[in-house]
Amino acid sequence: MLTTAIFPGRYVQGEGALAALGEEVARFGSRAFAVMDPFAMDTLRPRIEAGLGEAIALTAERFGGECSDEEIARLAEAASAADVIVGIGGGKALDTAKAVAHGLRRPVAIVPTIASTDAPCSALSVIYTPEGAFKRYLVLPHNPAVVLVDTGVIARAPVRFLVAGMGDALSTWFEAEDCRVKRGANMTGRLGPMTAYALARLCYDTLLQYGVLAKAACAQQVVTPALEHVVEANTLLSGLGFESGGLAAAHAIHNGLTVLDETHDYWHGEKVAIGTLALLMLADRPPALIDEVFGFCERVGLPTTLAAIGLGGVDDAALMRVAERACAEGETIWNTPHEVSPRRVVAALRAVDAEGTRRAKATPRAAE
Ligand SMILES: [Zn+2]
């Protein structure tokens, strides 16, 4: 069977990286069209223009807030004369820029302003209705040509973004490992190469080593080596790990959790953290490893109980709806190298909740 890995063309990261945007974009032409979310438009535009320099002519449009077919069509029309599309902002603005570039057959440069998910590097856009309901995945023929992350910008974003990104990145190695053992497909539909599994492991090790220090740096709005390492883990290693290593139970359980309205105020990475803990229970991972992951979540402030994602007092019928969605046909949970059923998923979620609650009671400070 073939193995396949996919990568962004270039990955640039560091404090002040915005100043290098012009140099990166100039490889593709002199006319840039930027999709900027309101935060980027209002606070970063002068720095973006300075970074692009005299040689690049910039047209910028404010992102309307939803990565919908309508918004993509609107922006594509405005961008038709551009040589290169630039997406600047959070996940939905970036996904929209990717889709606009794809429709126009232009290269895209991605500039995340938060490190809350591993989406920036991926060859995927999630399309919603104008009202914000999930519509479909748009699988793109290639990854962004450039991903440029200014860690000075990331450091000034609210710390909850960085922590949620760690939750998303926390799942990467466990899901890739399940795919490796089960010989499950990655996002290309083929097996991952050993490179992807090794990068996924580096992602986990980096979080464990530097997660707490990175959070402290972000809380102070300063860039430190630890913050740089975790931003790279959240954005690049997790992105490469999930696309080329593959997904398994953690993201399937995340998808299941989204069926309950009570979880909607909680972010992707926060729900993925619960999905990751449930994966460990479901796949019978060693207790010492489970203890390690709970400890990490407690130290950085990721949820370890159902109450922490809005599901305090949730009944079994609701959890069964979560589990049935997680176990839908074609879901990545079937990459789990262990017995899987909706009943087993409910049991795993209950086991996570019981253990998270027990630990919080045993060492109240751990749950702060
Ligand atoms: Zn994710």
Coordinates of C-alpha atoms and ligand atoms in Angstrom, one line a residue:
M1 CA 0.0 0.0 0.0
L2 CA 1.2 3.5 -0.8
T3 CA 2.1 6.0 1.9
T4 CA 1.6 9.7 1.3
A5 CA 2.5 12.9 3.2
I6 CA 1.5 16.5 2.4
F7 CA 3.0 19.7 3.5
P8 CA 2.7 23.5 3.2
G9 CA 5.2 24.9 0.7
R10 CA 7.0 27.1 3.3
Y11 CA 6.5 27.7 7.0
V12 CA 7.9 30.9 8.5
Q13 CA 7.6 31.7 12.2
G14 CA 9.1 34.2 14.7
E15 CA 8.6 37.4 16.5
G16 CA 8.3 40.1 13.8
A17 CA 7.7 37.6 11.0
L18 CA 5.1 40.0 9.5
A19 CA 8.1 42.1 8.2
A20 CA 9.0 39.2 6.0
L21 CA 5.5 38.9 4.4
G22 CA 6.5 40.9 1.3
E23 CA 9.6 38.7 0.6
E24 CA 7.4 35.6 0.9
V25 CA 4.5 36.9 -1.2
A26 CA 6.8 38.4 -3.9
R27 CA 7.6 34.9 -5.1
F28 CA 4.1 34.7 -6.6
G29 CA 3.7 38.1 -8.1
S30 CA 3.2 41.8 -7.3
R31 CA -0.6 42.0 -6.8
A32 CA -1.8 40.7 -3.5
F33 CA -5.4 40.4 -2.3
A34 CA -5.9 40.0 1.4
V35 CA -8.9 38.5 3.2
M36 CA -8.6 40.0 6.7
D37 CA -10.8 39.4 9.7
P38 CA -12.0 42.5 11.6
F39 CA -9.3 42.1 14.3
A40 CA -6.5 42.0 11.6
M41 CA -8.1 44.8 9.6
D42 CA -8.4 47.1 12.6
T43 CA -5.1 46.4 14.3
L44 CA -2.6 44.9 12.0
R45 CA -3.2 46.6 8.6
P46 CA -0.4 49.2 8.9
R47 CA 2.1 46.4 9.8
I48 CA 0.8 44.2 7.0
E49 CA 1.3 47.0 4.5
A50 CA 4.7 47.8 5.8
G51 CA 5.6 44.1 5.7
L52 CA 4.5 43.8 2.1
G53 CA 6.6 46.8 1.1
E54 CA 6.5 49.0 -2.0
A55 CA 6.9 46.2 -4.5
I56 CA 3.5 44.6 -3.6
A57 CA 0.2 46.3 -4.5
L58 CA -2.3 45.3 -1.8
T59 CA -6.1 45.2 -2.0
A60 CA -7.7 44.2 1.3
E61 CA -11.2 43.1 2.0
R62 CA -12.8 42.7 5.5
F63 CA -13.9 39.1 6.1
G64 CA -17.7 38.9 6.6
G65 CA -17.5 36.4 9.5
E66 CA -18.6 33.1 7.9
C67 CA -16.7 30.8 5.5
S68 CA -19.7 30.3 3.3
D69 CA -20.0 29.7 -0.5
E70 CA -21.6 33.1 -0.7
E71 CA -18.7 34.9 1.0
I72 CA -16.2 32.9 -1.0
A73 CA -17.9 34.0 -4.2
R74 CA -18.0 37.6 -3.1
L75 CA -14.3 37.7 -2.3
A76 CA -13.3 35.7 -5.4
E77 CA -14.9 38.4 -7.6
A78 CA -13.0 41.1 -5.7
A79 CA -9.8 39.2 -6.0
S80 CA -9.9 38.2 -9.6
A81 CA -7.0 40.4 -10.7
A82 CA -4.7 39.3 -7.9
D83 CA -1.5 37.1 -8.4
V84 CA -1.7 35.8 -4.8
I85 CA -4.3 35.6 -2.1
V86 CA -3.3 36.3 1.6
G87 CA -5.5 35.2 4.5
I88 CA -5.0 37.0 7.8
G89 CA -6.8 36.2 11.0
G90 CA -8.5 33.3 12.7
G91 CA -9.6 29.9 11.3
K92 CA -12.7 30.9 9.3
A93 CA -10.9 33.9 7.6
L94 CA -8.0 31.6 6.7
D95 CA -10.3 28.8 5.4
T96 CA -12.1 31.4 3.3
A97 CA -8.8 32.7 1.8
K98 CA -7.8 29.1 1.0
A99 CA -11.1 28.5 -0.8
V100 CA -10.9 31.8 -2.7
A101 CA -7.4 31.0 -3.9
H102 CA -8.5 27.5 -4.9
G103 CA -11.4 28.9 -7.0
L104 CA -9.1 31.4 -8.8
R105 CA -6.2 28.9 -9.1
R106 CA -3.9 31.2 -7.3
P107 CA -1.3 30.5 -4.5
V108 CA -2.3 31.4 -1.0
A109 CA -0.3 32.7 1.9
I110 CA -1.8 32.1 5.3
V111 CA -1.1 34.4 8.3
P112 CA -2.7 33.1 11.5
T113 CA -3.2 35.7 14.3
I114 CA -4.0 33.0 16.9
A115 CA -2.7 29.5 17.6
S116 CA -5.9 27.9 18.6
T117 CA -6.1 25.0 16.0
D118 CA -3.9 23.2 13.5
A119 CA -5.9 24.3 10.5
P120 CA -3.5 26.9 9.0
C121 CA -1.2 24.4 7.4
S122 CA -3.9 22.1 6.0
A123 CA -5.3 21.5 2.5
L124 CA -8.8 21.8 3.9
S125 CA -11.6 24.4 4.3
V126 CA -14.7 23.9 6.3
I127 CA -17.7 25.5 4.6
Y128 CA -20.6 26.8 6.6
T129 CA -24.0 28.2 5.6
P130 CA -24.3 32.0 5.9
E131 CA -26.1 31.2 9.2
G132 CA -23.1 29.4 10.6
A133 CA -24.2 25.7 10.3
F134 CA -21.7 23.2 9.1
K135 CA -22.2 22.5 5.3
R136 CA -19.3 20.5 3.9
Y137 CA -15.6 20.0 3.8
L138 CA -13.7 21.4 0.8
V139 CA -10.7 19.2 0.3
L140 CA -8.1 21.3 -1.6
P141 CA -5.7 19.9 -4.1
H142 CA -2.7 21.3 -2.2
N143 CA -1.6 22.9 1.0
P144 CA -1.0 26.7 1.4
A145 CA 2.1 27.9 -0.5
V146 CA 3.2 29.8 2.6
V147 CA 2.2 29.8 6.3
L148 CA 3.7 32.8 8.2
V149 CA 3.2 33.0 11.9
D150 CA 4.3 36.2 13.8
T151 CA 4.7 34.9 17.4
G152 CA 4.6 38.5 18.6
V153 CA 1.0 38.7 17.4
I154 CA 0.2 35.3 18.9
A155 CA 1.6 36.3 22.3
R156 CA -0.8 39.3 22.4
A157 CA -3.9 37.2 21.8
P158 CA -5.9 35.9 24.7
V159 CA -4.3 33.0 26.4
R160 CA -7.4 30.8 26.0
F161 CA -6.6 30.6 22.2
L162 CA -3.1 29.1 22.9
V163 CA -4.5 26.7 25.5
A164 CA -7.2 25.5 23.1
G165 CA -4.6 25.0 20.4
M166 CA -2.7 22.8 22.8
G167 CA -5.9 20.8 23.3
D168 CA -6.1 20.3 19.5
A169 CA -2.4 19.4 19.3
L170 CA -2.7 17.0 22.3
S171 CA -4.8 14.6 20.2
T172 CA -2.3 14.5 17.3
W173 CA 0.1 11.8 18.5
F174 CA -2.6 9.5 20.0
E175 CA -4.7 9.6 16.8
A176 CA -1.7 9.2 14.5
E177 CA -0.5 6.3 16.7
D178 CA -3.9 4.6 16.5
C179 CA -3.8 5.0 12.7
R180 CA -0.3 3.6 12.5
V181 CA -1.2 0.5 14.6
K182 CA -4.5 -0.1 12.8
R183 CA -3.0 0.8 9.4
G184 CA -5.8 3.4 9.1
A185 CA -5.7 6.0 6.4
N186 CA -4.6 9.6 6.9
M187 CA -6.4 12.6 5.3
T188 CA -5.1 11.7 1.8
G189 CA -6.8 8.3 2.1
R190 CA -3.5 6.5 2.1
L191 CA -1.2 5.3 4.9
G192 CA 1.0 7.8 6.7
P193 CA 4.8 7.5 6.3
M194 CA 7.0 7.1 9.4
T195 CA 7.9 10.8 9.1
A196 CA 4.3 11.8 10.0
Y197 CA 4.2 9.5 13.1
A198 CA 7.6 10.9 14.3
L199 CA 6.4 14.5 13.9
A200 CA 3.2 13.6 15.8
R201 CA 5.3 12.3 18.6
L202 CA 7.4 15.4 18.6
C203 CA 4.2 17.4 18.9
Y204 CA 3.2 15.6 22.1
D205 CA 6.7 15.8 23.6
T206 CA 6.8 19.6 22.9
L207 CA 3.5 20.2 24.6
L208 CA 4.5 18.2 27.7
Q209 CA 7.9 20.0 28.0
Y210 CA 6.9 23.6 27.2
G211 CA 3.1 23.9 27.5
V212 CA 3.1 25.4 31.0
L213 CA 5.9 27.8 30.3
A214 CA 4.3 28.8 27.0
K215 CA 1.0 29.6 28.7
A216 CA 2.8 31.7 31.3
A217 CA 4.6 33.7 28.5
C218 CA 1.4 34.2 26.6
A219 CA -0.3 35.5 29.8
Q220 CA 2.5 38.1 30.0
Q221 CA 2.2 38.8 26.3
V222 CA 5.8 38.1 25.7
V223 CA 7.6 35.8 23.3
T224 CA 10.0 33.2 24.8
P225 CA 11.6 30.1 23.3
A226 CA 8.9 28.0 25.1
L227 CA 6.1 30.0 23.5
E228 CA 7.8 29.6 20.1
H229 CA 8.0 25.8 20.6
V230 CA 4.4 25.5 21.5
V231 CA 3.2 27.8 18.7
E232 CA 5.1 25.5 16.3
A233 CA 3.6 22.4 17.9
N234 CA 0.1 23.8 17.7
T235 CA 0.3 25.1 14.2
L236 CA 2.9 23.1 12.2
L237 CA 3.5 19.8 14.0
S238 CA -0.1 19.2 14.8
G239 CA -1.1 20.2 11.2
L240 CA 1.4 17.8 9.7
G241 CA 0.6 15.1 12.2
F242 CA -3.2 15.1 11.7
E243 CA -3.1 15.4 7.9
S244 CA -0.3 12.9 7.2
G245 CA -0.6 10.8 10.3
G246 CA -4.4 10.6 10.5
L247 CA -7.3 11.1 12.9
A248 CA -9.0 8.6 15.1
A249 CA -11.3 8.7 18.2
A250 CA -10.5 12.1 19.7
H251 CA -11.8 14.1 16.7
A252 CA -14.7 11.7 16.1
I253 CA -15.7 12.2 19.8
H254 CA -15.3 16.0 19.3
N255 CA -17.7 15.8 16.4
G256 CA -20.1 13.9 18.5
L257 CA -19.9 16.5 21.3
T258 CA -20.9 19.2 18.9
V259 CA -24.4 17.7 18.6
L260 CA -25.2 19.0 22.1
D261 CA -25.9 22.7 22.2
E262 CA -24.5 23.0 25.7
T263 CA -21.0 22.5 24.3
H264 CA -21.2 25.3 21.7
D265 CA -19.6 27.9 24.0
Y266 CA -16.5 25.7 24.2
W267 CA -13.8 25.7 21.5
H268 CA -12.6 23.1 19.2
G269 CA -9.4 22.3 21.1
E270 CA -11.2 22.2 24.4
K271 CA -13.6 19.5 23.2
V272 CA -10.8 17.7 21.4
A273 CA -9.0 17.5 24.8
I274 CA -12.0 15.6 26.3
G275 CA -12.0 13.5 23.1
T276 CA -8.3 12.7 23.7
L277 CA -8.9 11.6 27.3
A278 CA -11.8 9.5 26.1
L279 CA -9.6 8.0 23.4
L280 CA -7.1 6.9 26.0
M281 CA -9.8 5.2 28.0
L282 CA -11.4 3.6 24.9
A283 CA -8.2 2.3 23.5
D284 CA -7.0 0.9 26.9
R285 CA -3.8 3.0 27.1
P286 CA -1.5 2.4 30.0
P287 CA -2.6 4.0 33.3
A288 CA 0.7 5.9 33.6
L289 CA 0.1 7.5 30.2
I290 CA -3.5 8.4 31.2
D291 CA -2.1 10.0 34.4
E292 CA 0.4 12.0 32.4
V293 CA -2.2 13.4 30.0
F294 CA -4.6 14.3 32.8
G295 CA -1.8 16.0 34.6
F296 CA -0.9 18.0 31.5
C297 CA -4.5 19.1 31.0
E298 CA -4.7 20.2 34.6
R299 CA -1.5 22.1 34.5
V300 CA -2.4 24.1 31.4
G301 CA -6.1 24.5 32.2
L302 CA -7.7 22.2 29.6
P303 CA -11.0 20.5 30.5
T304 CA -10.9 17.1 32.3
T305 CA -14.5 16.8 33.3
L306 CA -17.8 16.9 31.3
A307 CA -18.9 19.9 33.4
A308 CA -15.9 21.8 32.1
I309 CA -17.3 21.7 28.5
G310 CA -20.9 22.6 29.6
L311 CA -22.1 19.0 30.3
G312 CA -22.4 18.9 34.1
G313 CA -25.3 16.6 34.9
V314 CA -25.6 15.3 31.4
D315 CA -27.8 12.2 31.1
D316 CA -27.0 8.9 29.4
A317 CA -29.4 9.5 26.5
A318 CA -27.6 12.7 25.6
L319 CA -24.2 11.1 25.8
M320 CA -25.6 8.3 23.6
R321 CA -26.4 10.9 21.0
V322 CA -22.8 12.1 21.2
A323 CA -21.5 8.5 20.9
E324 CA -23.7 7.6 18.0
R325 CA -22.5 10.6 16.1
A326 CA -18.9 9.8 17.0
C327 CA -19.4 6.2 15.7
A328 CA -21.1 7.3 12.4
E329 CA -20.1 5.4 9.3
G330 CA -16.9 6.7 7.9
E331 CA -15.9 8.5 11.1
T332 CA -12.3 8.4 12.1
I333 CA -13.1 6.6 15.3
W334 CA -12.9 3.4 13.3
N335 CA -9.1 3.9 13.2
T336 CA -9.1 2.8 16.9
P337 CA -7.2 -0.5 17.3
H338 CA -9.6 -1.7 20.0
E339 CA -13.3 -2.5 20.4
V340 CA -15.5 0.5 19.5
S341 CA -19.3 0.9 19.9
P342 CA -21.5 3.8 21.0
R343 CA -21.9 2.1 24.4
R344 CA -18.1 1.9 24.7
V345 CA -17.8 5.6 23.9
V346 CA -20.3 6.6 26.6
A347 CA -18.4 4.4 29.0
A348 CA -15.1 6.2 28.0
L349 CA -16.7 9.6 28.5
R350 CA -18.0 8.6 31.9
A351 CA -14.6 7.2 32.9
V352 CA -12.9 10.5 31.9
D353 CA -15.4 12.5 33.9
A354 CA -15.1 10.2 37.0
E355 CA -11.3 10.4 36.9
G356 CA -11.2 14.1 36.2
T357 CA -13.6 14.7 39.1
R358 CA -11.7 12.4 41.4
R359 CA -8.4 14.1 40.7
A360 CA -9.8 17.6 41.1
K361 CA -11.1 16.6 44.6
A362 CA -7.9 14.9 45.6
T363 CA -5.8 17.9 44.6
P364 CA -8.1 20.9 44.4
R365 CA -5.4 23.2 43.1
A366 CA -4.8 20.9 40.1
A367 CA -8.1 21.9 38.6
E368 CA -7.6 25.7 38.9
Ligands
ZN1 ZN -8.6 19.6 15.4

